[in-house]
mmCIF file of C-alpha atoms and ligand atoms in Angstrom:
data_model
loop_
_atom_site.group_PDB
_atom_site.id
_atom_site.type_symbol
_atom_site.label_atom_id
_atom_site.label_comp_id
_atom_site.label_asym_id
_atom_site.label_seq_id
_atom_site.Cartn_x
_atom_site.Cartn_y
_atom_site.Cartn_z
ATOM 1 C CA MET K 30 -0.028 0.174 -0.049
ATOM 2 C CA ARG K 31 1.311 3.624 -0.940
ATOM 3 C CA ARG K 32 2.459 5.542 2.374
ATOM 4 C CA ASP K 33 1.065 9.022 2.266
ATOM 5 C CA PRO K 34 4.066 11.501 1.861
ATOM 6 C CA LEU K 35 1.990 13.984 3.311
ATOM 7 C CA GLY K 36 1.030 12.283 6.453
ATOM 8 C CA TYR K 37 2.941 14.774 8.534
ATOM 9 C CA LEU K 38 0.489 17.637 7.709
ATOM 10 C CA ALA K 39 -2.197 15.819 9.768
ATOM 11 C CA ALA K 40 0.113 15.772 12.616
ATOM 12 C CA GLU K 41 0.678 19.266 12.535
ATOM 13 C CA LEU K 42 -2.961 20.067 12.355
ATOM 14 C CA ASP K 43 -3.324 17.864 15.412
ATOM 15 C CA THR K 44 -1.142 20.114 17.246
ATOM 16 C CA LEU K 45 -3.015 23.055 16.098
ATOM 17 C CA ARG K 46 -6.267 21.435 17.487
ATOM 18 C CA GLN K 47 -4.386 20.476 20.872
ATOM 19 C CA GLN K 48 -3.279 24.252 21.097
ATOM 20 C CA GLY K 49 -6.756 25.639 20.564
ATOM 21 C CA LEU K 50 -5.509 27.326 17.547
ATOM 22 C CA TYR K 51 -7.102 25.224 14.759
ATOM 23 C CA ARG K 52 -9.593 27.406 12.575
ATOM 24 C CA HIS K 53 -12.210 26.386 10.196
ATOM 25 C CA LEU K 54 -13.183 28.873 7.298
ATOM 26 C CA ARG K 55 -16.218 30.821 8.193
ATOM 27 C CA ILE K 56 -18.554 31.055 5.272
ATOM 28 C CA VAL K 57 -20.547 34.168 4.270
ATOM 29 C CA ASP K 58 -23.627 33.475 3.016
ATOM 30 C CA GLY K 59 -24.819 36.382 0.928
ATOM 31 C CA GLU K 60 -23.305 39.668 0.899
ATOM 32 C CA GLN K 61 -20.269 40.958 2.421
ATOM 33 C CA LYS K 62 -21.614 43.704 4.671
ATOM 34 C CA ALA K 63 -21.494 45.342 8.040
ATOM 35 C CA THR K 64 -24.090 42.958 9.190
ATOM 36 C CA ALA K 65 -23.716 39.610 7.384
ATOM 37 C CA THR K 66 -24.918 35.875 7.828
ATOM 38 C CA VAL K 67 -21.750 33.917 8.640
ATOM 39 C CA ASP K 68 -22.111 30.332 9.102
ATOM 40 C CA HIS K 69 -25.818 30.517 9.067
ATOM 41 C CA ARG K 70 -26.025 33.299 11.802
ATOM 42 C CA GLN K 71 -26.703 36.951 11.723
ATOM 43 C CA VAL K 72 -23.814 38.831 13.182
ATOM 44 C CA VAL K 73 -22.242 42.270 13.364
ATOM 45 C CA ASN K 74 -19.244 41.790 10.940
ATOM 46 C CA LEU K 75 -16.081 43.504 12.553
ATOM 47 C CA SER K 76 -13.845 41.277 10.383
ATOM 48 C CA SER K 77 -13.694 42.557 6.674
ATOM 49 C CA ASN K 78 -11.591 45.230 5.163
ATOM 50 C CA ASN K 79 -14.720 46.690 3.432
ATOM 51 C CA TYR K 80 -13.845 50.124 5.179
ATOM 52 C CA LEU K 81 -16.547 52.269 3.028
ATOM 53 C CA GLY K 82 -18.919 49.611 2.239
ATOM 54 C CA LEU K 83 -18.019 49.588 -1.350
ATOM 55 C CA THR K 84 -18.667 45.702 -1.798
ATOM 56 C CA THR K 85 -22.133 46.397 -2.318
ATOM 57 C CA HIS K 86 -22.282 49.910 -3.602
ATOM 58 C CA PRO K 87 -25.005 50.157 -6.262
ATOM 59 C CA ARG K 88 -22.429 52.247 -8.548
ATOM 60 C CA LEU K 89 -19.725 49.540 -8.465
ATOM 61 C CA ARG K 90 -22.251 46.652 -8.886
ATOM 62 C CA GLU K 91 -23.761 48.411 -11.837
ATOM 63 C CA ARG K 92 -20.609 49.331 -13.447
ATOM 64 C CA ALA K 93 -19.441 45.691 -13.005
ATOM 65 C CA ILE K 94 -22.394 44.208 -14.597
ATOM 66 C CA GLU K 95 -22.352 46.754 -17.619
ATOM 67 C CA ALA K 96 -18.633 45.891 -18.188
ATOM 68 C CA THR K 97 -19.532 42.196 -17.971
ATOM 69 C CA ARG K 98 -22.394 42.649 -20.718
ATOM 70 C CA ARG K 99 -20.085 44.784 -23.048
ATOM 71 C CA LEU K 100 -16.721 43.289 -22.684
ATOM 72 C CA GLY K 101 -17.360 39.509 -21.162
ATOM 73 C CA VAL K 102 -16.078 37.786 -18.196
ATOM 74 C CA GLY K 103 -12.078 37.399 -18.844
ATOM 75 C CA SER K 104 -9.342 39.047 -20.169
ATOM 76 C CA GLY K 105 -7.951 35.928 -21.568
ATOM 77 C CA SER K 106 -4.419 36.265 -21.261
ATOM 78 C CA VAL K 107 -1.414 37.728 -19.148
ATOM 79 C CA ARG K 108 -1.089 41.535 -19.906
ATOM 80 C CA THR K 109 2.211 41.402 -21.977
ATOM 81 C CA ILE K 110 0.518 38.912 -24.446
ATOM 82 C CA ALA K 111 -3.041 39.974 -25.165
ATOM 83 C CA GLY K 112 -4.562 40.631 -21.802
ATOM 84 C CA THR K 113 -4.334 44.588 -21.659
ATOM 85 C CA MET K 114 -7.560 45.700 -22.330
ATOM 86 C CA ALA K 115 -8.597 49.270 -22.830
ATOM 87 C CA ILE K 116 -10.347 49.401 -19.431
ATOM 88 C CA HIS K 117 -7.308 48.197 -17.781
ATOM 89 C CA VAL K 118 -5.372 51.216 -19.266
ATOM 90 C CA GLU K 119 -8.148 53.338 -18.264
ATOM 91 C CA LEU K 120 -7.962 52.329 -14.665
ATOM 92 C CA GLU K 121 -4.344 52.933 -14.466
ATOM 93 C CA ARG K 122 -4.812 56.426 -15.837
ATOM 94 C CA ARG K 123 -7.383 57.308 -13.304
ATOM 95 C CA LEU K 124 -5.428 55.970 -10.337
ATOM 96 C CA ALA K 125 -2.141 57.679 -11.511
ATOM 97 C CA ALA K 126 -4.379 61.167 -11.591
ATOM 98 C CA PHE K 127 -5.595 60.222 -8.127
ATOM 99 C CA LYS K 128 -2.160 59.486 -6.579
ATOM 100 C CA LYS K 129 -0.840 62.311 -8.281
ATOM 101 C CA THR K 130 2.127 60.275 -9.786
ATOM 102 C CA GLU K 131 3.287 60.093 -13.272
ATOM 103 C CA ALA K 132 2.069 56.388 -13.696
ATOM 104 C CA VAL K 133 0.504 53.376 -12.179
ATOM 105 C CA VAL K 134 0.614 49.662 -12.686
ATOM 106 C CA VAL K 135 -2.248 47.480 -11.511
ATOM 107 C CA PHE K 136 -1.506 43.893 -10.280
ATOM 108 C CA GLN K 137 -3.929 40.946 -9.596
ATOM 109 C CA SER K 138 -3.677 41.693 -5.790
ATOM 110 C CA GLY K 139 -1.952 43.688 -3.215
ATOM 111 C CA PHE K 140 0.007 40.835 -2.453
ATOM 112 C CA ALA K 141 1.278 40.553 -5.814
ATOM 113 C CA ALA K 142 1.864 44.136 -6.020
ATOM 114 C CA ASN K 143 4.292 44.240 -3.154
ATOM 115 C CA ALA K 144 6.122 40.717 -3.804
ATOM 116 C CA GLY K 145 6.292 41.366 -7.444
ATOM 117 C CA THR K 146 7.529 44.775 -7.111
ATOM 118 C CA VAL K 147 10.171 44.409 -4.287
ATOM 119 C CA SER K 148 11.729 41.120 -6.007
ATOM 120 C CA ALA K 149 11.867 43.177 -9.251
ATOM 121 C CA VAL K 150 13.560 46.535 -8.338
ATOM 122 C CA LEU K 151 16.224 44.565 -6.090
ATOM 123 C CA THR K 152 19.194 42.006 -6.948
ATOM 124 C CA LYS K 153 21.243 40.226 -4.728
ATOM 125 C CA ASP K 154 23.701 42.756 -4.357
ATOM 126 C CA ASP K 155 21.435 45.248 -3.003
ATOM 127 C CA VAL K 156 20.207 45.909 0.783
ATOM 128 C CA VAL K 157 16.333 46.153 1.904
ATOM 129 C CA VAL K 158 15.775 47.738 5.439
ATOM 130 C CA SER K 159 12.295 46.814 6.455
ATOM 131 C CA ASP K 160 10.110 47.432 9.605
ATOM 132 C CA GLU K 161 9.927 44.228 11.566
ATOM 133 C CA LEU K 162 5.943 44.314 11.277
ATOM 134 C CA ASN K 163 5.931 44.861 7.461
ATOM 135 C CA HIS K 164 3.232 42.689 5.724
ATOM 136 C CA ALA K 165 3.961 38.943 4.659
ATOM 137 C CA SER K 166 3.865 40.356 0.863
ATOM 138 C CA ILE K 167 6.755 42.359 1.668
ATOM 139 C CA ILE K 168 8.694 39.948 3.469
ATOM 140 C CA ASP K 169 8.095 37.430 0.399
ATOM 141 C CA GLY K 170 9.145 40.021 -1.981
ATOM 142 C CA CYS K 171 12.334 40.443 0.060
ATOM 143 C CA ARG K 172 13.151 36.980 0.092
ATOM 144 C CA LEU K 173 12.362 36.649 -3.646
ATOM 145 C CA SER K 174 14.725 39.293 -4.416
ATOM 146 C CA ARG K 175 17.654 37.705 -2.733
ATOM 147 C CA ALA K 176 18.712 41.023 -1.507
ATOM 148 C CA THR K 177 20.527 41.206 1.970
ATOM 149 C CA ILE K 178 17.563 41.728 4.645
ATOM 150 C CA LYS K 179 17.951 44.067 7.451
ATOM 151 C CA ILE K 180 14.973 44.230 9.834
ATOM 152 C CA PHE K 181 14.669 47.100 12.241
ATOM 153 C CA PRO K 182 12.333 47.049 15.326
ATOM 154 C CA HIS K 183 8.844 48.467 14.664
ATOM 155 C CA LYS K 184 8.987 52.048 13.958
ATOM 156 C CA ASP K 185 12.384 52.458 15.590
ATOM 157 C CA VAL K 186 13.910 55.229 13.348
ATOM 158 C CA ASP K 187 16.907 55.326 15.317
ATOM 159 C CA ARG K 188 17.744 51.704 14.946
ATOM 160 C CA ALA K 189 17.062 52.115 10.820
ATOM 161 C CA ARG K 190 19.559 54.996 10.892
ATOM 162 C CA THR K 191 22.091 52.689 12.607
ATOM 163 C CA VAL K 192 21.599 49.980 9.798
ATOM 164 C CA LEU K 193 21.778 52.563 7.230
ATOM 165 C CA ALA K 194 24.772 54.425 8.586
ATOM 166 C CA ALA K 195 26.784 51.106 8.677
ATOM 167 C CA LEU K 196 26.335 50.288 4.818
ATOM 168 C CA PRO K 197 28.843 51.113 2.435
ATOM 169 C CA ALA K 198 28.382 54.309 0.344
ATOM 170 C CA GLY K 199 27.077 53.801 -3.112
ATOM 171 C CA GLN K 200 25.207 50.595 -1.774
ATOM 172 C CA ARG K 201 21.780 50.379 -3.360
ATOM 173 C CA LYS K 202 19.175 50.044 -0.719
ATOM 174 C CA LEU K 203 15.402 50.159 -0.368
ATOM 175 C CA LEU K 204 13.838 51.453 2.840
ATOM 176 C CA ILE K 205 10.307 50.050 3.348
ATOM 177 C CA THR K 206 7.435 50.376 5.653
ATOM 178 C CA ASP K 207 3.833 49.895 5.803
ATOM 179 C CA GLY K 208 1.615 52.990 5.818
ATOM 180 C CA VAL K 209 -0.988 51.576 8.214
ATOM 181 C CA PHE K 210 0.127 48.320 9.987
ATOM 182 C CA SER K 211 -2.478 45.627 9.648
ATOM 183 C CA MET K 212 -2.432 43.992 12.726
ATOM 184 C CA ASP K 213 -2.159 46.849 15.124
ATOM 185 C CA GLY K 214 -3.662 49.675 13.129
ATOM 186 C CA ASP K 215 -1.005 52.109 13.659
ATOM 187 C CA LEU K 216 0.855 54.399 11.176
ATOM 188 C CA GLY K 217 4.330 53.991 9.853
ATOM 189 C CA ALA K 218 6.913 56.297 10.846
ATOM 190 C CA LEU K 219 6.641 57.903 7.639
ATOM 191 C CA PRO K 220 8.009 61.595 7.783
ATOM 192 C CA GLU K 221 11.038 60.309 9.890
ATOM 193 C CA LEU K 222 11.782 57.401 7.290
ATOM 194 C CA VAL K 223 11.194 59.567 4.364
ATOM 195 C CA ALA K 224 13.785 61.963 5.945
ATOM 196 C CA LEU K 225 16.115 59.019 6.387
ATOM 197 C CA ALA K 226 15.785 57.869 2.912
ATOM 198 C CA GLU K 227 16.777 61.282 1.663
ATOM 199 C CA GLU K 228 19.557 61.474 3.868
ATOM 200 C CA PHE K 229 20.938 58.210 2.942
ATOM 201 C CA GLY K 230 19.953 58.193 -0.741
ATOM 202 C CA CYS K 231 17.572 54.950 -0.325
ATOM 203 C CA ILE K 232 14.724 53.857 -2.810
ATOM 204 C CA MET K 233 11.838 54.810 -0.500
ATOM 205 C CA MET K 234 8.692 52.532 -0.498
ATOM 206 C CA VAL K 235 5.205 52.790 1.265
ATOM 207 C CA ASP K 236 2.645 49.895 1.299
ATOM 208 C CA ASP K 237 -0.788 51.679 1.659
ATOM 209 C CA ALA K 238 -3.031 48.872 1.634
ATOM 210 C CA HIS K 239 -4.889 49.744 4.670
ATOM 211 C CA ALA K 240 -4.628 53.494 3.986
ATOM 212 C CA SER K 241 -6.098 53.346 0.638
ATOM 213 C CA GLY K 242 -9.730 54.899 0.689
ATOM 214 C CA VAL K 243 -9.023 55.616 4.378
ATOM 215 C CA PHE K 244 -6.246 58.372 4.914
ATOM 216 C CA GLY K 245 -5.540 61.581 2.808
ATOM 217 C CA ARG K 246 -7.867 63.454 0.970
ATOM 218 C CA ASN K 247 -10.524 61.346 -0.484
ATOM 219 C CA GLY K 248 -8.731 58.432 0.747
ATOM 220 C CA ARG K 249 -5.564 58.876 -1.304
ATOM 221 C CA GLY K 250 -3.434 57.526 1.323
ATOM 222 C CA THR K 251 -0.680 58.330 3.965
ATOM 223 C CA ILE K 252 1.482 59.919 1.524
ATOM 224 C CA ASP K 253 -1.253 62.588 1.040
ATOM 225 C CA HIS K 254 -1.975 62.498 4.761
ATOM 226 C CA PHE K 255 1.633 63.383 5.745
ATOM 227 C CA GLU K 256 1.932 65.661 2.675
ATOM 228 C CA MET K 257 4.711 63.806 1.276
ATOM 229 C CA HIS K 258 4.074 63.795 -2.465
ATOM 230 C CA GLY K 259 6.923 63.610 -4.719
ATOM 231 C CA ARG K 260 9.237 62.077 -1.816
ATOM 232 C CA VAL K 261 8.099 58.392 -1.925
ATOM 233 C CA ASP K 262 9.532 56.465 -4.952
ATOM 234 C CA ILE K 263 7.277 53.600 -4.689
ATOM 235 C CA GLN K 264 3.885 53.482 -3.310
ATOM 236 C CA VAL K 265 1.628 50.439 -3.034
ATOM 237 C CA GLY K 266 -2.056 50.506 -2.530
ATOM 238 C CA THR K 267 -4.764 47.847 -2.831
ATOM 239 C CA LEU K 268 -8.183 47.686 -4.492
ATOM 240 C CA SER K 269 -9.188 44.705 -2.501
ATOM 241 C CA LYS K 270 -10.174 46.649 0.694
ATOM 242 C CA ALA K 271 -11.628 49.959 0.857
ATOM 243 C CA PHE K 272 -12.047 49.971 -3.001
ATOM 244 C CA GLY K 273 -14.358 46.918 -2.514
ATOM 245 C CA ALA K 274 -13.044 45.050 -5.330
ATOM 246 C CA LEU K 275 -9.777 43.130 -5.965
ATOM 247 C CA GLY K 276 -6.241 44.184 -6.765
ATOM 248 C CA GLY K 277 -3.324 45.922 -6.006
ATOM 249 C CA TYR K 278 -1.469 48.838 -7.604
ATOM 250 C CA VAL K 279 2.026 50.526 -7.689
ATOM 251 C CA ALA K 280 2.212 54.190 -8.210
ATOM 252 C CA GLY K 281 5.729 56.099 -9.131
ATOM 253 C CA SER K 282 7.692 57.299 -12.025
ATOM 254 C CA ARG K 283 6.832 56.522 -15.515
ATOM 255 C CA ALA K 284 10.365 54.805 -15.641
ATOM 256 C CA LEU K 285 9.483 52.568 -12.488
ATOM 257 C CA ILE K 286 6.137 51.508 -14.190
ATOM 258 C CA ASP K 287 7.741 50.790 -17.505
ATOM 259 C CA PHE K 288 10.379 48.585 -15.796
ATOM 260 C CA LEU K 289 7.650 46.696 -13.883
ATOM 261 C CA TYR K 290 5.954 46.150 -17.214
ATOM 262 C CA HIS K 291 9.028 44.170 -18.196
ATOM 263 C CA ARG K 292 10.257 42.683 -15.051
ATOM 264 C CA ALA K 293 7.369 42.120 -12.413
ATOM 265 C CA ARG K 294 6.747 38.537 -12.489
ATOM 266 C CA PRO K 295 2.981 38.381 -11.347
ATOM 267 C CA PHE K 296 2.565 41.077 -14.134
ATOM 268 C CA LEU K 297 4.326 38.873 -16.801
ATOM 269 C CA PHE K 298 3.146 35.585 -15.715
ATOM 270 C CA SER K 299 -0.571 35.763 -14.437
ATOM 271 C CA THR K 300 -3.568 36.716 -16.184
ATOM 272 C CA SER K 301 -5.020 40.202 -15.648
ATOM 273 C CA HIS K 302 -8.386 41.221 -13.942
ATOM 274 C CA PRO K 303 -11.821 40.345 -15.624
ATOM 275 C CA PRO K 304 -13.137 43.823 -16.983
ATOM 276 C CA ALA K 305 -15.639 43.504 -14.275
ATOM 277 C CA VAL K 306 -13.218 44.184 -11.537
ATOM 278 C CA ALA K 307 -11.230 47.085 -13.507
ATOM 279 C CA ALA K 308 -14.702 48.701 -14.114
ATOM 280 C CA ALA K 309 -15.742 48.410 -10.566
ATOM 281 C CA CYS K 310 -12.469 49.894 -9.227
ATOM 282 C CA ILE K 311 -13.002 52.851 -11.741
ATOM 283 C CA ALA K 312 -16.367 53.273 -10.159
ATOM 284 C CA ALA K 313 -14.969 53.200 -6.608
ATOM 285 C CA LEU K 314 -12.627 56.122 -7.580
ATOM 286 C CA ASP K 315 -15.755 57.928 -8.675
ATOM 287 C CA VAL K 316 -17.341 57.394 -5.364
ATOM 288 C CA LEU K 317 -14.231 58.410 -3.395
ATOM 289 C CA GLU K 318 -14.147 61.621 -5.310
ATOM 290 C CA GLN K 319 -17.959 62.164 -5.136
ATOM 291 C CA GLU K 320 -18.904 60.933 -1.849
ATOM 292 C CA PRO K 321 -16.306 61.621 0.492
ATOM 293 C CA HIS K 322 -19.077 61.518 3.520
ATOM 294 C CA LEU K 323 -18.595 57.774 3.326
ATOM 295 C CA ILE K 324 -15.074 58.457 4.565
ATOM 296 C CA ASP K 325 -15.985 60.872 7.319
ATOM 297 C CA ARG K 326 -18.644 58.275 8.509
ATOM 298 C CA LEU K 327 -15.975 55.746 8.517
ATOM 299 C CA TRP K 328 -13.871 57.986 10.944
ATOM 300 C CA GLU K 329 -16.837 58.754 13.101
ATOM 301 C CA ASN K 330 -17.856 55.165 13.463
ATOM 302 C CA ALA K 331 -14.000 54.218 14.110
ATOM 303 C CA ARG K 332 -13.723 56.921 16.881
ATOM 304 C CA PHE K 333 -16.895 55.660 18.498
ATOM 305 C CA PHE K 334 -16.074 52.247 18.590
ATOM 306 C CA LYS K 335 -12.405 52.535 19.907
ATOM 307 C CA SER K 336 -13.278 54.817 22.605
ATOM 308 C CA GLY K 337 -16.128 52.444 23.783
ATOM 309 C CA LEU K 338 -13.424 49.326 23.941
ATOM 310 C CA GLU K 339 -11.125 51.596 25.700
ATOM 311 C CA GLY K 340 -13.767 52.727 28.176
ATOM 312 C CA LEU K 341 -14.516 49.034 28.889
ATOM 313 C CA GLY K 342 -11.043 48.393 29.693
ATOM 314 C CA PHE K 343 -9.614 46.362 26.866
ATOM 315 C CA ASN K 344 -5.837 46.657 25.780
ATOM 316 C CA THR K 345 -6.486 48.336 22.231
ATOM 317 C CA GLY K 346 -2.842 49.063 21.587
ATOM 318 C CA LEU K 347 -1.592 52.089 19.640
ATOM 319 C CA SER K 348 -4.118 52.093 16.922
ATOM 320 C CA GLN K 349 -4.569 55.303 14.815
ATOM 321 C CA SER K 350 -6.915 53.696 12.209
ATOM 322 C CA PRO K 351 -10.330 52.062 11.840
ATOM 323 C CA ILE K 352 -8.294 48.746 12.745
ATOM 324 C CA THR K 353 -8.556 48.261 16.396
ATOM 325 C CA PRO K 354 -6.966 45.327 18.065
ATOM 326 C CA VAL K 355 -8.351 43.788 21.164
ATOM 327 C CA ILE K 356 -4.942 42.281 22.514
ATOM 328 C CA VAL K 357 -5.266 39.522 24.915
ATOM 329 C CA GLY K 358 -1.582 37.750 24.871
ATOM 330 C CA ASP K 359 -2.454 34.031 24.788
ATOM 331 C CA GLY K 360 -3.506 32.611 21.416
ATOM 332 C CA ALA K 361 -5.805 30.015 22.734
ATOM 333 C CA LEU K 362 -7.579 32.980 24.697
ATOM 334 C CA ALA K 363 -7.896 35.172 21.653
ATOM 335 C CA MET K 364 -9.631 32.161 19.917
ATOM 336 C CA ARG K 365 -12.040 31.659 22.753
ATOM 337 C CA LEU K 366 -12.761 35.342 22.732
ATOM 338 C CA SER K 367 -13.427 35.275 19.241
ATOM 339 C CA ASP K 368 -15.621 32.083 19.366
ATOM 340 C CA ARG K 369 -17.795 33.523 22.299
ATOM 341 C CA LEU K 370 -18.210 36.993 20.472
ATOM 342 C CA PHE K 371 -19.418 34.813 17.457
ATOM 343 C CA ALA K 372 -21.749 32.950 19.509
ATOM 344 C CA GLU K 373 -23.227 36.254 20.905
ATOM 345 C CA GLY K 374 -23.621 37.736 17.317
ATOM 346 C CA VAL K 375 -20.155 39.728 16.823
ATOM 347 C CA PHE K 376 -17.734 38.250 14.131
ATOM 348 C CA ALA K 377 -14.352 39.435 14.889
ATOM 349 C CA GLN K 378 -11.320 37.077 14.057
ATOM 350 C CA GLY K 379 -8.946 35.663 16.495
ATOM 351 C CA ILE K 380 -5.414 36.562 15.446
ATOM 352 C CA ALA K 381 -2.441 34.543 16.820
ATOM 353 C CA PHE K 382 1.207 33.240 15.993
ATOM 354 C CA PRO K 383 2.784 33.168 13.287
ATOM 355 C CA THR K 384 0.558 36.269 12.119
ATOM 356 C CA VAL K 385 1.537 38.222 15.265
ATOM 357 C CA ALA K 386 4.070 37.441 17.927
ATOM 358 C CA HIS K 387 3.184 34.526 20.243
ATOM 359 C CA ASP K 388 2.444 36.779 23.325
ATOM 360 C CA ARG K 389 0.647 39.391 21.341
ATOM 361 C CA ALA K 390 -2.477 37.315 20.277
ATOM 362 C CA ARG K 391 -5.610 39.308 19.732
ATOM 363 C CA VAL K 392 -9.262 39.596 18.276
ATOM 364 C CA ARG K 393 -8.984 42.193 15.437
ATOM 365 C CA THR K 394 -11.811 44.604 14.916
ATOM 366 C CA ILE K 395 -12.424 46.750 11.796
ATOM 367 C CA VAL K 396 -15.526 49.050 11.657
ATOM 368 C CA THR K 397 -16.769 50.373 8.367
ATOM 369 C CA ALA K 398 -18.878 53.233 7.065
ATOM 370 C CA GLY K 399 -21.761 50.947 6.675
ATOM 371 C CA HIS K 400 -22.127 49.957 10.522
ATOM 372 C CA THR K 401 -24.995 51.965 12.339
ATOM 373 C CA ARG K 402 -24.604 53.344 15.769
ATOM 374 C CA GLY K 403 -26.854 50.832 17.069
ATOM 375 C CA GLU K 404 -24.845 47.804 15.644
ATOM 376 C CA LEU K 405 -21.707 49.099 17.211
ATOM 377 C CA GLN K 406 -23.453 49.687 20.452
ATOM 378 C CA PHE K 407 -24.561 46.085 20.340
ATOM 379 C CA ALA K 408 -20.932 45.030 19.400
ATOM 380 C CA LEU K 409 -19.693 46.901 22.652
ATOM 381 C CA ASP K 410 -22.351 45.327 24.779
ATOM 382 C CA VAL K 411 -21.199 41.747 23.796
ATOM 383 C CA PHE K 412 -17.579 42.638 24.124
ATOM 384 C CA SER K 413 -18.359 44.051 27.664
ATOM 385 C CA LYS K 414 -20.198 40.842 28.333
ATOM 386 C CA VAL K 415 -17.836 38.226 27.007
ATOM 387 C CA GLY K 416 -14.812 40.155 28.056
ATOM 388 C CA ARG K 417 -15.790 39.807 31.769
ATOM 389 C CA GLU K 418 -16.949 36.325 31.275
ATOM 390 C CA LEU K 419 -13.265 35.275 30.379
ATOM 391 C CA GLY K 420 -11.687 37.552 32.875
ATOM 392 C CA ILE K 421 -10.028 39.849 30.151
ATOM 393 C CA ILE K 422 -11.730 43.021 31.648
HETATM 394 C C1 LIG P 6 -0.562 45.593 4.753
HETATM 395 C C2 LIG P 6 -1.056 44.852 3.681
HETATM 396 N N1 LIG P 6 -0.356 45.025 2.595
HETATM 397 C C3 LIG P 6 -0.849 44.323 1.534
HETATM 398 C C4 LIG P 6 -1.799 43.245 1.590
HETATM 399 C C5 LIG P 6 -2.385 42.513 0.426
HETATM 400 O O1 LIG P 6 -3.399 43.097 -0.130
HETATM 401 P P1 LIG P 6 -4.413 42.075 -1.085
HETATM 402 O O2 LIG P 6 -5.604 41.567 -0.190
HETATM 403 O O3 LIG P 6 -5.130 43.099 -2.063
HETATM 404 O O4 LIG P 6 -3.617 41.126 -1.798
HETATM 405 C C6 LIG P 6 -2.651 43.371 2.800
HETATM 406 C C7 LIG P 6 -4.011 42.387 2.867
HETATM 407 O O5 LIG P 6 -3.912 41.560 3.746
HETATM 408 C C8 LIG P 6 -2.106 43.959 3.803
HETATM 409 O O6 LIG P 6 -2.792 43.953 5.032
#
């Protein structure tokens, strides 16, 4: 009889079960909204990145349907062969104007944008200097590039400076940070790092996945928020979170984007978006420009919910964005908290190692513009009840 060569995977899964860290995929039945039916239960949804409620916005929906009727369901090819449709170019033109850069290239996801870009612009002779909490897609891009990776402690600009100062003059180097950190909701040390990049002649790159549609004028991101236009060489954004659809993009100089057209592997070797996705993203840009009250509502909701959690006595870390972690430390406790919240009608995902450090496990909450005050108050009441029950507050 054939021995199962993947047998060790089942053993690893058993270990996760014993540690209380095994997760099954929760199923959203119906639309992805502020309240949703998840695993057949009606819940207040604090787990999505649908910051502005655009996943179900009528304008995006209509434009996606119209594009499907007019252009079909697929692009049929990678961009460099035959998969660049006029609607892809229109989206890139609109995004470049929005971001105030010379050009933009759109990737299939934010992950592909980060990993594809870092690995394309660096070689094994280069150095990348990266915040320890940068997103997995940046870490993978760094590894793929084979450049030397130097990690500095989270937002520790002095340590980043020490690393840079020790490098030989003339060394090509990339300094990289998230604009908003996805697990803690705090902002990257952007002004300080940009100044450092200028002092040491680094390429400066910012991943604005969680800032797109959330920070800056009309959701232009942290570079706009900190008024750093023209000082960041590579800006990554996502179309999968506040934009409500799917994709990632890189904004920068014409030369950078032309280079990525030739060297970024997800661009060269993976099929481009269906026309419906590109159309929905163009509609999302229209909404950001014409319905800025959605961003105002997101921030009102974020302030209300964050101060409610803090008032109850939870440890919400150093969040500065609509992402608010409820940090409990132990991984199994975070999963128990998440499960009890769910049973009481609140969906907030537990997050443990390896996504966060062993002793920093948490439940992560994200409010959206689509939540009503009543829904957020309900969620706070449930947090209060379950937090006391588990001895967290
Ligand atoms: C900081 C950060 N960068 C990049 C990504 C990847 O974006 P996408 O979901 O569009 O692949 C994410 C999403 O999880 C993220 O949190």
